Structure formats: C-alpha cells, structure tokens
Amino acid sequence: MSPILVRPVREQLEHDRLIRLLQTKFRRKYDAGMNPGIEQNAPVGLGPSVLYPDLVLLSADRGRKLQVVIEIETGESVNHLEALAQWAHLGKLRAAFHLYVPAGMVDVARRLCEDNHIHVSEIWSYHIVGDQPRFTLVHRSKEAPPATRVRPAAKAPVKAAPRPPTARPVAPPPKPKAVRAPKPARIAKKPIKKKK
C-alpha cells in the first residue's frame, strides 16, 4: 500500500481517471492490468515483495512477460517517502519503469530519482486542459532497455545496391618484365694448326 494514506478525494479521482485512460491507450499493444484506488488486481513480484503499481503491461503473446510498470503520481504523492516506498522497488524490476507526474512536479521527481539512485526508464508529465489530460515525455533513460521488444515480421533479405565501377580503386596495370636480349652464341674457334 502506498505511504500516502489519505490522498485528497479530488486528486484520487483524477489519479484513477488517468489510470483508466492509460489502460485504454496501452491495451491495444499489451495485456494491460490496472490497480486504481485500493484495488489489487494486477500484482508484480511474488511473496512478501509483491507490488501493485498503477498499471502493469504484459506482452500480448502466450508468455505474458512483464514489459512495463507504470506509476502515476499526483501533486501530494511526489515526495521522498513515496520514492523510497514504491519507486525504488519498481525501478529494480526487470521491466521498464515509467513514472507519470504533474507538470509542476517534474524537477522534484527527477531530483528524488537521482538522489535515491532510482532507475526510471521514462518520466512523463501531464496536465489537464479542459477535461482532457495531455502527456509529455520529459525524460528517457539511455541505459533503459526499450519497453517493447517486438520482433519484426520476417522480411525478404535486402540486397545491397551494386557499387558503381568507379567506387573501387583500380589496380595499376602490371609492369612489364624486363626482357634481356639473348646473348650472342659463341662461335667455336677452330684450333689453328701450326705449320711444320
């Protein structure tokens, strides 16, 4: 359970509405489970270390591998206690950890993550315009693995374009071997007979 024991009613309603909106958005790609309010529908982990993040995104294939966990915070819940009690544990999972915070709390959330060495794959800010929330990606970890590891469909191998003939260096023509003129044949000398 979150250390935020009593979240103001208005913030709790906004929080749960954001969970439902994101669950609708992500369920096209993933098997998305949600834990709004005090509900505990989609656990992560086993035994005493079980966690209930706001959204749990599993791969849609048969393996149902954990891909992403999402925690949505409100103005009241971006604090040191929440960071240590929830974010630190979610950041240690093998899945990507995405944190959603109000636009005015982005710097506080970043500082809490850096100070406490919490690995966050992505931090998103949100603000409400009229009745609609707007989400903006404000931080992506370079070390984090991509959230989706979707293998592309098998494609025909792409052949490399042939190089133009001028692209390769041209070898110089071989040097002609020096040909020696044949030595003149020796003329055999006849022995000279001495006169007697």
Coordinates of C-alpha atoms in Angstrom, one line a residue:
M1 CA 0.0 0.0 0.0
S2 CA 1.2 3.5 -0.8
P3 CA 2.5 5.5 2.1
I4 CA 0.1 8.3 1.0
L5 CA -2.6 7.2 3.5
V6 CA -5.2 9.8 2.5
R7 CA -5.0 11.4 -0.9
P8 CA -7.5 14.3 -1.3
V9 CA -10.7 13.0 -2.9
R10 CA -10.3 15.2 -6.0
E11 CA -6.7 14.1 -6.6
Q12 CA -7.7 10.4 -6.1
L13 CA -10.5 10.7 -8.7
E14 CA -8.1 12.4 -11.1
H15 CA -5.5 9.7 -10.4
D16 CA -7.9 6.8 -11.1
R17 CA -9.2 8.5 -14.2
L18 CA -5.6 8.8 -15.6
I19 CA -5.1 5.1 -14.8
R20 CA -8.2 4.1 -16.8
L21 CA -7.2 6.4 -19.7
L22 CA -3.7 5.0 -20.0
Q23 CA -5.0 1.4 -19.6
T24 CA -7.3 2.1 -22.6
K25 CA -4.4 3.5 -24.6
F26 CA -2.0 0.7 -23.9
R27 CA -4.3 -2.3 -24.2
R28 CA -4.0 -2.2 -28.0
K29 CA -0.4 -3.2 -27.6
Y30 CA -0.3 -5.0 -24.3
D31 CA -2.3 -7.1 -21.9
A32 CA -2.9 -4.2 -19.5
G33 CA -3.8 -4.7 -15.9
M34 CA -4.7 -1.8 -13.6
N35 CA -4.8 -1.2 -9.8
P36 CA -6.9 2.0 -9.3
G37 CA -7.6 3.2 -5.8
I38 CA -7.1 0.4 -3.2
E39 CA -7.8 -2.3 -5.8
Q40 CA -5.2 -5.0 -6.1
N41 CA -6.0 -6.7 -9.5
A42 CA -2.5 -6.9 -11.2
P43 CA 0.3 -7.9 -8.9
V44 CA 4.0 -7.8 -9.7
G45 CA 6.5 -10.0 -7.9
L46 CA 6.0 -12.9 -5.5
G47 CA 5.6 -13.5 -1.8
P48 CA 6.3 -10.7 0.6
S49 CA 7.8 -8.5 -2.1
V50 CA 4.6 -8.3 -4.2
L51 CA 3.8 -4.8 -5.6
Y52 CA 0.7 -3.3 -7.1
P53 CA 1.7 -0.5 -9.5
D54 CA -1.0 1.6 -11.1
L55 CA -0.6 -0.1 -14.5
V56 CA 1.0 -3.4 -15.4
L57 CA 1.7 -4.0 -19.1
L58 CA 2.4 -7.6 -20.1
S59 CA 3.3 -8.9 -23.6
A60 CA 0.2 -9.9 -25.5
D61 CA 1.7 -13.3 -26.6
R62 CA 1.4 -16.5 -24.8
G63 CA 4.4 -15.9 -22.5
R64 CA 2.7 -12.8 -20.9
K65 CA 6.1 -11.4 -20.0
L66 CA 6.2 -8.3 -17.9
Q67 CA 7.1 -5.4 -20.1
V68 CA 6.3 -2.1 -18.4
V69 CA 5.1 -0.9 -14.9
I70 CA 3.6 2.5 -14.7
E71 CA 3.2 4.6 -11.5
I72 CA 1.0 7.7 -11.7
E73 CA 1.5 10.3 -9.0
T74 CA -0.4 13.4 -8.1
G75 CA 0.9 16.6 -6.5
E76 CA 0.7 15.2 -3.0
S77 CA 2.4 11.9 -3.8
V78 CA 5.6 13.2 -5.3
N79 CA 7.8 13.0 -2.2
H80 CA 10.7 11.3 -0.6
L81 CA 8.6 8.7 1.3
E82 CA 6.8 7.7 -1.9
A83 CA 10.0 7.5 -3.8
L84 CA 11.6 5.1 -1.3
A85 CA 8.5 3.0 -0.6
Q86 CA 7.4 2.5 -4.3
W87 CA 9.6 3.9 -7.0
A88 CA 12.8 2.3 -5.6
H89 CA 11.2 -1.2 -5.8
L90 CA 9.6 -0.6 -9.2
G91 CA 12.9 0.6 -10.6
K92 CA 14.6 -2.7 -9.6
L93 CA 12.2 -4.8 -11.7
R94 CA 13.4 -6.3 -15.0
A95 CA 10.7 -4.4 -16.8
A96 CA 10.7 -0.7 -17.8
F97 CA 9.5 1.6 -15.1
H98 CA 7.5 4.7 -16.3
L99 CA 6.6 7.5 -13.9
Y100 CA 3.8 10.0 -14.6
V101 CA 3.9 13.2 -12.6
P102 CA 2.1 16.5 -12.7
A103 CA 3.9 19.1 -15.0
G104 CA 4.8 21.2 -12.0
M105 CA 6.5 18.3 -10.2
V106 CA 8.9 17.1 -12.9
D107 CA 12.0 18.6 -11.4
V108 CA 11.1 17.3 -7.9
A109 CA 10.6 13.8 -9.3
R110 CA 13.9 13.9 -11.2
R111 CA 15.8 15.0 -8.1
L112 CA 14.2 12.3 -6.0
C113 CA 15.2 9.6 -8.5
E114 CA 18.8 10.9 -8.8
D115 CA 19.3 11.3 -5.1
N116 CA 17.9 7.9 -4.3
H117 CA 19.5 6.1 -7.3
I118 CA 16.1 5.0 -8.7
H119 CA 16.3 3.7 -12.2
V120 CA 13.4 5.2 -14.2
S121 CA 13.1 4.3 -17.9
E122 CA 10.8 7.2 -18.7
I123 CA 9.3 10.2 -16.8
W124 CA 6.1 11.7 -18.3
S125 CA 4.5 14.9 -17.2
Y126 CA 0.8 15.5 -17.5
H127 CA -1.5 18.5 -17.2
I128 CA -5.3 18.8 -17.7
V129 CA -6.6 21.0 -20.4
G130 CA -10.3 21.4 -20.0
D131 CA -11.3 17.9 -19.3
Q132 CA -8.6 16.1 -21.3
P133 CA -5.1 15.2 -19.9
R134 CA -2.1 16.0 -22.0
F135 CA 1.0 13.8 -21.6
T136 CA 4.6 14.8 -22.5
L137 CA 7.7 12.7 -22.3
V138 CA 10.3 14.7 -20.3
H139 CA 13.0 12.1 -19.6
R140 CA 14.1 8.8 -21.2
S141 CA 17.0 6.8 -19.7
K142 CA 19.8 6.0 -22.1
E143 CA 20.5 2.8 -20.1
A144 CA 17.0 1.5 -20.1
P145 CA 16.0 -1.2 -22.4
P146 CA 13.3 -0.4 -24.8
A147 CA 9.9 -1.0 -23.3
T148 CA 8.7 -3.1 -26.2
R149 CA 10.8 -5.8 -27.7
V150 CA 8.7 -6.7 -30.6
R151 CA 10.3 -8.8 -33.2
P152 CA 9.6 -7.6 -36.7
A153 CA 7.9 -10.0 -39.1
A154 CA 10.4 -11.9 -41.3
K155 CA 11.2 -9.9 -44.3
A156 CA 13.0 -10.8 -47.5
P157 CA 16.7 -10.1 -47.3
V158 CA 17.5 -6.8 -48.8
K159 CA 20.3 -6.9 -51.4
A160 CA 22.8 -4.2 -51.3
A161 CA 22.9 -1.9 -54.3
P162 CA 25.8 -2.8 -56.6
R163 CA 28.7 -0.4 -56.4
P164 CA 29.5 1.7 -59.4
P165 CA 32.6 0.6 -61.2
T166 CA 34.4 3.8 -60.2
A167 CA 33.8 3.2 -56.5
R168 CA 36.5 0.5 -56.3
P169 CA 40.1 1.6 -56.6
V170 CA 41.6 0.5 -59.9
A171 CA 44.8 -1.6 -59.6
P172 CA 47.6 -0.2 -61.7
P173 CA 48.5 -2.4 -64.8
P174 CA 51.2 -4.8 -64.1
K175 CA 54.7 -3.6 -65.0
P176 CA 56.2 -5.4 -68.0
K177 CA 59.1 -7.6 -67.1
A178 CA 62.4 -6.5 -68.5
V179 CA 63.4 -8.9 -71.2
R180 CA 67.1 -9.4 -71.7
A181 CA 68.4 -9.7 -75.2
P182 CA 69.8 -13.2 -75.8
K183 CA 73.5 -13.4 -75.6
P184 CA 75.1 -14.0 -78.9
A185 CA 76.1 -17.5 -79.4
R186 CA 79.8 -18.2 -79.1
I187 CA 81.5 -19.1 -82.2
A188 CA 83.6 -22.1 -81.7
K189 CA 87.1 -21.4 -82.8
K190 CA 88.9 -23.9 -84.8
P191 CA 92.2 -24.8 -83.4
I192 CA 94.9 -23.4 -85.6
K193 CA 97.3 -25.9 -86.9
K194 CA 100.8 -25.0 -86.7
K195 CA 102.9 -25.4 -89.8
K196 CA 105.7 -27.7 -89.6

